PDB file of C-alpha atoms in Angstrom:
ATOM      1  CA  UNK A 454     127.781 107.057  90.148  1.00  0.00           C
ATOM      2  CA  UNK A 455     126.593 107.989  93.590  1.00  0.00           C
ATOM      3  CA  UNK A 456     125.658 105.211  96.137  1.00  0.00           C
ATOM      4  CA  UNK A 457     121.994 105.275  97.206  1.00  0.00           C
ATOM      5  CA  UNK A 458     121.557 106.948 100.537  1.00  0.00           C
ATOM      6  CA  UNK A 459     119.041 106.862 103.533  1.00  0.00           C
ATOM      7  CA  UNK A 460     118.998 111.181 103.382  1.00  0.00           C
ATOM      8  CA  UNK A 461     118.115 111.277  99.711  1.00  0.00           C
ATOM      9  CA  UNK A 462     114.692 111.718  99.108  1.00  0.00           C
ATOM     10  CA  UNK A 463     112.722 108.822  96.488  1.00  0.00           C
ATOM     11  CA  UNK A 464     111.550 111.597  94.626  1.00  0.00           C
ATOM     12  CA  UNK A 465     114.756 112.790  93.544  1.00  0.00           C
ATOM     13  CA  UNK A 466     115.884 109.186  92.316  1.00  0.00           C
ATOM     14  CA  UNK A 467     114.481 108.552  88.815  1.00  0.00           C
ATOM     15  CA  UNK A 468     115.355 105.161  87.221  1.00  0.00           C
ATOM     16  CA  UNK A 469     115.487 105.034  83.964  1.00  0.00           C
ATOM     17  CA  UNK A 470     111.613 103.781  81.874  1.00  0.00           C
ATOM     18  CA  UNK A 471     112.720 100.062  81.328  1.00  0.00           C
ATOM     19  CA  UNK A 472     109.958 100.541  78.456  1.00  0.00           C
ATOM     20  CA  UNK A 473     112.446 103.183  76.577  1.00  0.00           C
ATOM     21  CA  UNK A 474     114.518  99.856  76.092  1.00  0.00           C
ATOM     22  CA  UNK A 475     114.800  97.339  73.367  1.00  0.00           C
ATOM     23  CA  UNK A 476     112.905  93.952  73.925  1.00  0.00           C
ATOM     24  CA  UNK A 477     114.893  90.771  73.409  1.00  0.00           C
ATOM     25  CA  UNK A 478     111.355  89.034  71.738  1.00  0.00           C
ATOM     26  CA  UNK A 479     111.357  86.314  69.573  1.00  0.00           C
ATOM     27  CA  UNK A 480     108.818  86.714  66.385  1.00  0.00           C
ATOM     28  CA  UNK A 481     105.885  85.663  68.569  1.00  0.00           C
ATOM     29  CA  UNK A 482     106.554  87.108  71.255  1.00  0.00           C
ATOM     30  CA  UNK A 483     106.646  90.718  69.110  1.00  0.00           C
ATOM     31  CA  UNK A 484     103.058  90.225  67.523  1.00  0.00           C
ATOM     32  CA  UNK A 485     101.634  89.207  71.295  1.00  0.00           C
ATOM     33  CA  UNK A 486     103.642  92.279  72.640  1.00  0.00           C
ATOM     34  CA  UNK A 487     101.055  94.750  72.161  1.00  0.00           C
ATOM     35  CA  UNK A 488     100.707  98.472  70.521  1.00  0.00           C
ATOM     36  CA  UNK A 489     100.666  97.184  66.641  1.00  0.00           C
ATOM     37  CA  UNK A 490      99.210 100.127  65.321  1.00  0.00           C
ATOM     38  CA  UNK A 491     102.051 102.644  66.735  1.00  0.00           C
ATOM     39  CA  UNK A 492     104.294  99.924  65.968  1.00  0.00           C
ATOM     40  CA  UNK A 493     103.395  98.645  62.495  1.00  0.00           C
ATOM     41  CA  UNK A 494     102.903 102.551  61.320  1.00  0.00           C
ATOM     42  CA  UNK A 495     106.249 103.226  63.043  1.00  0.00           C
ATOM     43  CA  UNK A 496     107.932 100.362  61.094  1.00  0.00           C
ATOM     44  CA  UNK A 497     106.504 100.586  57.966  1.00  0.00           C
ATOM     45  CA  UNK A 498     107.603 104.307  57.545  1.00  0.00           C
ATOM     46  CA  UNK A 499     110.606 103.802  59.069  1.00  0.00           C
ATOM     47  CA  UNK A 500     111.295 101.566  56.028  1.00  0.00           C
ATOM     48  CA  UNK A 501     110.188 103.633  53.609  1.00  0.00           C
ATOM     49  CA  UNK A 502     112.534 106.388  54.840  1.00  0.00           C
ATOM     50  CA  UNK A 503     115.523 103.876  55.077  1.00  0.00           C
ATOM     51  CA  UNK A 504     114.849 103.346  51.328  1.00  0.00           C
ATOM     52  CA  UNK A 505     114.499 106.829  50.691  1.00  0.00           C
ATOM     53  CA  UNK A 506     117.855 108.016  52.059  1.00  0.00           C
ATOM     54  CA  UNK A 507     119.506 105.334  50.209  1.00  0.00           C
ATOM     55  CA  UNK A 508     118.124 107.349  47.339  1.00  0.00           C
ATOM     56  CA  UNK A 509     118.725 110.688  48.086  1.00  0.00           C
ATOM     57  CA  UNK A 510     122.436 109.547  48.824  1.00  0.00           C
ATOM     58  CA  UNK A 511     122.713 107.740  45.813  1.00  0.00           C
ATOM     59  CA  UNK A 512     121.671 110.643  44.158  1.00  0.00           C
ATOM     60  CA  UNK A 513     123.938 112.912  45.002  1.00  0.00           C
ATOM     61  CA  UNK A 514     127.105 110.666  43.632  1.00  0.00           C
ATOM     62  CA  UNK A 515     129.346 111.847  46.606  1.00  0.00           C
ATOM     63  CA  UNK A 516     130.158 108.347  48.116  1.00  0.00           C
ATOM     64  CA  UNK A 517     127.578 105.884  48.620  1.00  0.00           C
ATOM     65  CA  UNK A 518     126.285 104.300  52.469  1.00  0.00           C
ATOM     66  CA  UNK A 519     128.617 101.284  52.969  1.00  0.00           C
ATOM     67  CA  UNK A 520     126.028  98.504  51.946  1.00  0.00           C
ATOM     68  CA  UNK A 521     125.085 100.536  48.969  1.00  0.00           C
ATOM     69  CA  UNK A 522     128.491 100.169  47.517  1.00  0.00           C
ATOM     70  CA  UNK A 523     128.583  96.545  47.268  1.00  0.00           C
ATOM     71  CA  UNK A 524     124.502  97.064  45.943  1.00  0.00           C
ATOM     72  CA  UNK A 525     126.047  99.803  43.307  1.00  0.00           C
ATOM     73  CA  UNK A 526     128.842  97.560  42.292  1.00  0.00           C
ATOM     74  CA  UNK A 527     126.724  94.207  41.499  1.00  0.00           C
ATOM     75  CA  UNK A 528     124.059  96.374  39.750  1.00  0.00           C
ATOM     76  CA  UNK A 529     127.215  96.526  37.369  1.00  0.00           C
ATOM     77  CA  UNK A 530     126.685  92.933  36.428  1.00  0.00           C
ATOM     78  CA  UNK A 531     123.353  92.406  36.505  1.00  0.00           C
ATOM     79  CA  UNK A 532     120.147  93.853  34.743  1.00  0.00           C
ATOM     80  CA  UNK A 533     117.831  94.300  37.732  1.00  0.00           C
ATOM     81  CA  UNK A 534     117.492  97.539  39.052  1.00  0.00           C
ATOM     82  CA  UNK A 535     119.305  99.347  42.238  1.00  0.00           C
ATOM     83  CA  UNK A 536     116.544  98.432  44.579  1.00  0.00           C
ATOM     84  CA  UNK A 537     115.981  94.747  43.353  1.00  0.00           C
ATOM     85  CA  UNK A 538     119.443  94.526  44.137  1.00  0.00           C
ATOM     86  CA  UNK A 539     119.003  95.775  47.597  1.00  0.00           C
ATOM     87  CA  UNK A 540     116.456  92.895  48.028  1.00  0.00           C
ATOM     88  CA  UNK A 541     118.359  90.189  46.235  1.00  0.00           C
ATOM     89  CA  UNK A 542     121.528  90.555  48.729  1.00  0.00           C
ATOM     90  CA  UNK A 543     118.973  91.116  51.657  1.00  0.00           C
ATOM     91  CA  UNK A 544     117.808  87.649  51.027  1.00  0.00           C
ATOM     92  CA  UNK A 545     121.104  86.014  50.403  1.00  0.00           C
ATOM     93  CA  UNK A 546     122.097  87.554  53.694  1.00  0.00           C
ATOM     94  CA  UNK A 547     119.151  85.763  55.937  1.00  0.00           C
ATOM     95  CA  UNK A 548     120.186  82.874  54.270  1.00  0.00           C
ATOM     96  CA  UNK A 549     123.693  83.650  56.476  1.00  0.00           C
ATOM     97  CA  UNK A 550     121.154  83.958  59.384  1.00  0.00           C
ATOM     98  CA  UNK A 551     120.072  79.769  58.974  1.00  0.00           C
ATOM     99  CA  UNK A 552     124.291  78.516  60.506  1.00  0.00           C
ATOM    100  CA  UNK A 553     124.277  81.517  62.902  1.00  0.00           C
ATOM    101  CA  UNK A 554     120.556  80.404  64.197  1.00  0.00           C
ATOM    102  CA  UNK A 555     119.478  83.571  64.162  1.00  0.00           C
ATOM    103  CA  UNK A 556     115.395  84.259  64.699  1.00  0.00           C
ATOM    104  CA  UNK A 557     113.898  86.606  61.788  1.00  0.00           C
ATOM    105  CA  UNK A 558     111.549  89.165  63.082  1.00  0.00           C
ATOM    106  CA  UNK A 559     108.524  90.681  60.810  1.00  0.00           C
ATOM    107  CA  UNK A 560     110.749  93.848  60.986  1.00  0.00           C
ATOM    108  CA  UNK A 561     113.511  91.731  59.398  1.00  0.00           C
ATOM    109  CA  UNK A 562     111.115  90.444  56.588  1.00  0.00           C
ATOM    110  CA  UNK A 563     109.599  93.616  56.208  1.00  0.00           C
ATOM    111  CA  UNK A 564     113.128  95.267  55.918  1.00  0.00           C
ATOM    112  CA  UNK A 565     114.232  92.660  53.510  1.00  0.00           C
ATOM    113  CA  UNK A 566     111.775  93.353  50.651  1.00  0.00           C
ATOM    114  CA  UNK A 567     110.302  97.342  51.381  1.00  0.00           C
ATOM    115  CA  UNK A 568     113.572  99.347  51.404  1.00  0.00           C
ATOM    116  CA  UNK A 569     114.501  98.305  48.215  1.00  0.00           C
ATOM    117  CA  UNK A 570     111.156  98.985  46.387  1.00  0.00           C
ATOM    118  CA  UNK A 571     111.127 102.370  48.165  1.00  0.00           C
ATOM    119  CA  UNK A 572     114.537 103.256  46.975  1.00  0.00           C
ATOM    120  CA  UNK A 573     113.121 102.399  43.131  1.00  0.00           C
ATOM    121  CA  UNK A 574     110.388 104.843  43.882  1.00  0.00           C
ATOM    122  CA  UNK A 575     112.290 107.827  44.909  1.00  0.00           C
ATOM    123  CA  UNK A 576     114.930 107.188  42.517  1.00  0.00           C
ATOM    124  CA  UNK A 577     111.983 107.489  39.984  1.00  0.00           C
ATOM    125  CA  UNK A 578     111.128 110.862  40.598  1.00  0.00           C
ATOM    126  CA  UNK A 579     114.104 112.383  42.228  1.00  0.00           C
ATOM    127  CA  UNK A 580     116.359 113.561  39.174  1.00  0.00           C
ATOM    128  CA  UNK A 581     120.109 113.466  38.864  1.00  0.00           C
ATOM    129  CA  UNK A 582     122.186 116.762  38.832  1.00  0.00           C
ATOM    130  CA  UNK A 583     124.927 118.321  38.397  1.00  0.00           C
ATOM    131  CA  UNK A 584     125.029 121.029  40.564  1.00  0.00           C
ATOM    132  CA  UNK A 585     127.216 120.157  43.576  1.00  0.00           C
ATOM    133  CA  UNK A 586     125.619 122.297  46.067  1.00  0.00           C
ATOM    134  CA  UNK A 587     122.656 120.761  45.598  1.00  0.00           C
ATOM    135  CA  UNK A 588     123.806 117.511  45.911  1.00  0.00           C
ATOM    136  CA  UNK A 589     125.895 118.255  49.036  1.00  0.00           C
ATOM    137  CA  UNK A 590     122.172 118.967  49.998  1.00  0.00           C
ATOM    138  CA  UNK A 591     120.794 115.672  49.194  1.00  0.00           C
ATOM    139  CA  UNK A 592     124.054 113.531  50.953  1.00  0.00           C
ATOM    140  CA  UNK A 593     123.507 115.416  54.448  1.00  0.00           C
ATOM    141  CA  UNK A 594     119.790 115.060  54.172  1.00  0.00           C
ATOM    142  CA  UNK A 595     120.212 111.740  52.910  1.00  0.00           C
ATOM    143  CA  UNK A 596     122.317 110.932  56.062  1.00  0.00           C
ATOM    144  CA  UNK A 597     120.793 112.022  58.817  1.00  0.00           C
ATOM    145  CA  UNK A 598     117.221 110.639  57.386  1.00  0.00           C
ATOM    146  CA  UNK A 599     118.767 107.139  57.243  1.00  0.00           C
ATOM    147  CA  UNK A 600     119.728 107.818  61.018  1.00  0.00           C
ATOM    148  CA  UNK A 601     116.040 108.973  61.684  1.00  0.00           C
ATOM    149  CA  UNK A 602     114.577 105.846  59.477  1.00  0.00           C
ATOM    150  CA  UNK A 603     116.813 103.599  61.720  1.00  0.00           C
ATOM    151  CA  UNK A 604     115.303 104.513  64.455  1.00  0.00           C
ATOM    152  CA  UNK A 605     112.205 104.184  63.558  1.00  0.00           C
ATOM    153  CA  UNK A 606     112.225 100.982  62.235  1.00  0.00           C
ATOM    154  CA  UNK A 607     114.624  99.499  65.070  1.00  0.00           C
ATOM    155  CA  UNK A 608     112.439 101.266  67.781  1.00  0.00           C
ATOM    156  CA  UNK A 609     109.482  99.333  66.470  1.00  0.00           C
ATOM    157  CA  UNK A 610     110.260  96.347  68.405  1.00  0.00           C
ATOM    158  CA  UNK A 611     109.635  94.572  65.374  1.00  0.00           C
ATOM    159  CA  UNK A 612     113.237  92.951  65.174  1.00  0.00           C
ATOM    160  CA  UNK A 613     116.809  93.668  63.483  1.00  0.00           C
ATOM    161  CA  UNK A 614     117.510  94.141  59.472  1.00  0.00           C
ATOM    162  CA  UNK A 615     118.831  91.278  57.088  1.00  0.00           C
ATOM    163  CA  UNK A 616     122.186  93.186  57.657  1.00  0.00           C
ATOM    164  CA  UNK A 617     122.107  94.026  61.410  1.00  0.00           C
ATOM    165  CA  UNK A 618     120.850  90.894  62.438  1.00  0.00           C
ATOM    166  CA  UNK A 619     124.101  89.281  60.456  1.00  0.00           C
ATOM    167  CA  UNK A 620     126.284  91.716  62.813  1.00  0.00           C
ATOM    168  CA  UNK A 621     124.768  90.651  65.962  1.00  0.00           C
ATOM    169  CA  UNK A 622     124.688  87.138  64.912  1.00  0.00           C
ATOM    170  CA  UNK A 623     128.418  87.041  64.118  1.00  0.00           C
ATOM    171  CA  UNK A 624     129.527  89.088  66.896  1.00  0.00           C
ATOM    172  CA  UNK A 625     127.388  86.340  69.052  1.00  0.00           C
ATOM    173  CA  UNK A 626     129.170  83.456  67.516  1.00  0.00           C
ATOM    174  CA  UNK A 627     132.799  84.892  67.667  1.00  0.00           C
ATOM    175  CA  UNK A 628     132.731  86.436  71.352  1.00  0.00           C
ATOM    176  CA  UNK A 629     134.151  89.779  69.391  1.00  0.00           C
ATOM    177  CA  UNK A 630     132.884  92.837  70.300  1.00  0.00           C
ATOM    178  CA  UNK A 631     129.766  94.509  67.768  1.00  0.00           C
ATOM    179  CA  UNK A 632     132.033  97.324  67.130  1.00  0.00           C
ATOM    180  CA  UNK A 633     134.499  94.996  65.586  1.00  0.00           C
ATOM    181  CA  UNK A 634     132.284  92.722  63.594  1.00  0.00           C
ATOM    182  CA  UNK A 635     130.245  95.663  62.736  1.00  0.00           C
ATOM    183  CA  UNK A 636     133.466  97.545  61.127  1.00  0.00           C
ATOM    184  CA  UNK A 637     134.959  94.178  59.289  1.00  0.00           C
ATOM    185  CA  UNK A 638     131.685  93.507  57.661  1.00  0.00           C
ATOM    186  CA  UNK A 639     131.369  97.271  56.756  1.00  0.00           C
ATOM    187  CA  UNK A 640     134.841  97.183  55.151  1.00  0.00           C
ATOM    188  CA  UNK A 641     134.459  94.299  53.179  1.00  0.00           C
ATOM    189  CA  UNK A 642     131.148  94.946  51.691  1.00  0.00           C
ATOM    190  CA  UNK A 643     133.104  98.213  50.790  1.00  0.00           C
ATOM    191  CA  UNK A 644     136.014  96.723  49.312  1.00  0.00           C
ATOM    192  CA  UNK A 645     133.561  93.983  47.148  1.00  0.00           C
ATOM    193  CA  UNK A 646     131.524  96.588  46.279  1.00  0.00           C
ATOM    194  CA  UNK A 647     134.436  99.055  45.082  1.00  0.00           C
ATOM    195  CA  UNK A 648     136.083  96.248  42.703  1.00  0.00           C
ATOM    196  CA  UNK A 649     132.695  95.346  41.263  1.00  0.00           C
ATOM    197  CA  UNK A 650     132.361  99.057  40.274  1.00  0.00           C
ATOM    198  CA  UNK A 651     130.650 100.650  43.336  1.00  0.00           C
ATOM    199  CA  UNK A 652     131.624 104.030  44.347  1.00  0.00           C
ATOM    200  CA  UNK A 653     133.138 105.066  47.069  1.00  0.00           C
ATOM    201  CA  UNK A 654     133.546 108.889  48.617  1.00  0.00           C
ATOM    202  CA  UNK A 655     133.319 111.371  50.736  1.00  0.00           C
ATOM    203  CA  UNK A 656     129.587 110.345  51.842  1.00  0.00           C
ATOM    204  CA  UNK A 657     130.967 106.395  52.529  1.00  0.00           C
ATOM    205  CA  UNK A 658     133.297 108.472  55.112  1.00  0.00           C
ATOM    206  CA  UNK A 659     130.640 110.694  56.330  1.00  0.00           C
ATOM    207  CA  UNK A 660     127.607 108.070  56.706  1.00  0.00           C
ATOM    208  CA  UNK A 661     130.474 105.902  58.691  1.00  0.00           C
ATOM    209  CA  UNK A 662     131.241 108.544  60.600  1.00  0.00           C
ATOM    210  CA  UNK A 663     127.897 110.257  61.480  1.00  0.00           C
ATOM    211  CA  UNK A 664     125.196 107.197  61.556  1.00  0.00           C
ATOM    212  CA  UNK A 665     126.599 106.052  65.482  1.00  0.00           C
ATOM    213  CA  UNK A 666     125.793 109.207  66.830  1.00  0.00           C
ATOM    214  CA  UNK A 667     122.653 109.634  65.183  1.00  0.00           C
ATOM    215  CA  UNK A 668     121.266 106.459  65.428  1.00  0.00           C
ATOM    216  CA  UNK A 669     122.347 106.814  69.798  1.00  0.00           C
ATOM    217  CA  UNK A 670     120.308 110.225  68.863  1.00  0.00           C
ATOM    218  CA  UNK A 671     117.210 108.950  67.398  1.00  0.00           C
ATOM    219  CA  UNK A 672     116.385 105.662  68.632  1.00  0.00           C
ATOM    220  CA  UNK A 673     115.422 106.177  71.819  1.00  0.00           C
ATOM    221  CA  UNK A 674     113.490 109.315  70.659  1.00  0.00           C
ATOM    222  CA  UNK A 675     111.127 106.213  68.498  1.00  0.00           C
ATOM    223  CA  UNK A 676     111.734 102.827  70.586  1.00  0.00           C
ATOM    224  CA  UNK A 677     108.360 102.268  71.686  1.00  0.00           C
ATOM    225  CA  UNK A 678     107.289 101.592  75.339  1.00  0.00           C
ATOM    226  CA  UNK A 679     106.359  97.722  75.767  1.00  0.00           C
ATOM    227  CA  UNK A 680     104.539  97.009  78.700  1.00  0.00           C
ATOM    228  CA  UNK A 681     106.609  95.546  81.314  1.00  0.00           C
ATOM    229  CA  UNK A 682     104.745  92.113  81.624  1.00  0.00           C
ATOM    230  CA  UNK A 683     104.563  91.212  78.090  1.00  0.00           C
ATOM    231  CA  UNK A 684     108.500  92.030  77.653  1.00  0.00           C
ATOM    232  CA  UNK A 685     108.989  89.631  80.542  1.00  0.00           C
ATOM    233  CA  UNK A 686     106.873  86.696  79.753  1.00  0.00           C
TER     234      UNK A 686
END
């Protein structure tokens, strides 16, 4: 990084637009921050595309997205369907939010109890098959719409998910780094999920893999600009 200098020019400096970045708001604070409709529309298909990528990968039974596993494996056990599932352990998990005092957003609540629904629905009408091209098709696609649904939803300013607000919230408590937290609680949900009967492949690798760079891709491509003074209040 260069050190500001008297002979440069202020036009040629360009700080980066402090709106492109994520608010730290508490639930209030994000209904009194302003721009609801871009935001609300933003988050609510933003959801619906998280859930639908959880389909589309599911669907094409190459390896399932890390949480999905441990979804997969207690559907096993239980006669509710894949997406009541999904809402059933997004619950239990913001009740892991009450010890770690974490603050629920209405993205959080909203995340909790629309992806799974969502997932039911294009689960519905999206058929299984056989053919593996095909479903090499739905895993990428599948993929790299869950990256573009996470950025939607995040970039809302409406809040973390159930499951990313238990990563932060741990990674707060411990002092360890998000990376960390973020790959123990992957691995374990994986490992649960596998001995309960979830499956595990090539697409648990590739999501793992791939959903970093595409989330550093498309969030700040959908983070919505907050005015400065009611980010700061």
């Amino acid at each position: 990084m260069t050190s500001p200098s008297s002979s440069s020019p202020p036009s040629t400096s360009r700080p980066p637009r402090a709106g492109r970045q994520l608010a730290d708001l508490g639930p209030v604070e994000q209904l009194r921050a302003g721009r609801l409709v871009p935001r609300l529309s933003l988050l609510l298909v933003g959801l619906f595309l998280y859930g639908a990528s959880m389909a589309l990968v599911v669907r094409s039974v190459l390896g399932l997205i890390p949480w999905d596993v441990l979804h997969v494996g207690l559907q096993q056990h239980v006669p509710l369907s894949f997406g009541t599932v999904v809402v059933a352990v997004s619950v239990l998990v913001l009740l892991l939010w009450v010890p770690l005092r974490q603050k629920p957003g209405l993205g959080t609540l909203a995340n909790a109890f629309l992806i799974g629904p969502s997932a039911d629905l294009v689960l519905a009408v999206l058929p299984q098959t056989e053919d593996l091209g095909w479903r090499v098709v739905l895993l990428v696609a599948g993929i790299v719409l869950n990256g573009v649904a996470t950025g939607m939803y995040i970039g809302s300013q409406f809040g973390p998910g159930p499951r990313d607000g238990l990563m932060t919230g741990l990674a707060r408590v411990s002092g360890r780094s998000i990376r960390l937290v973020r790959t123990l609680l992957e691995v374990t949900v994986v490992a649960v999920g596998w001995l309960l009967g979830g499956v595990v492949g090539v697409g648990t690798v590739l999501y793992a893999l791939a959903i970093g760079p595409l989330a550093h891709v498309f969030l700040p491509l959908f983070t919505v600009d907050l005015p400065p003074r009611d980010r700061a209040t």
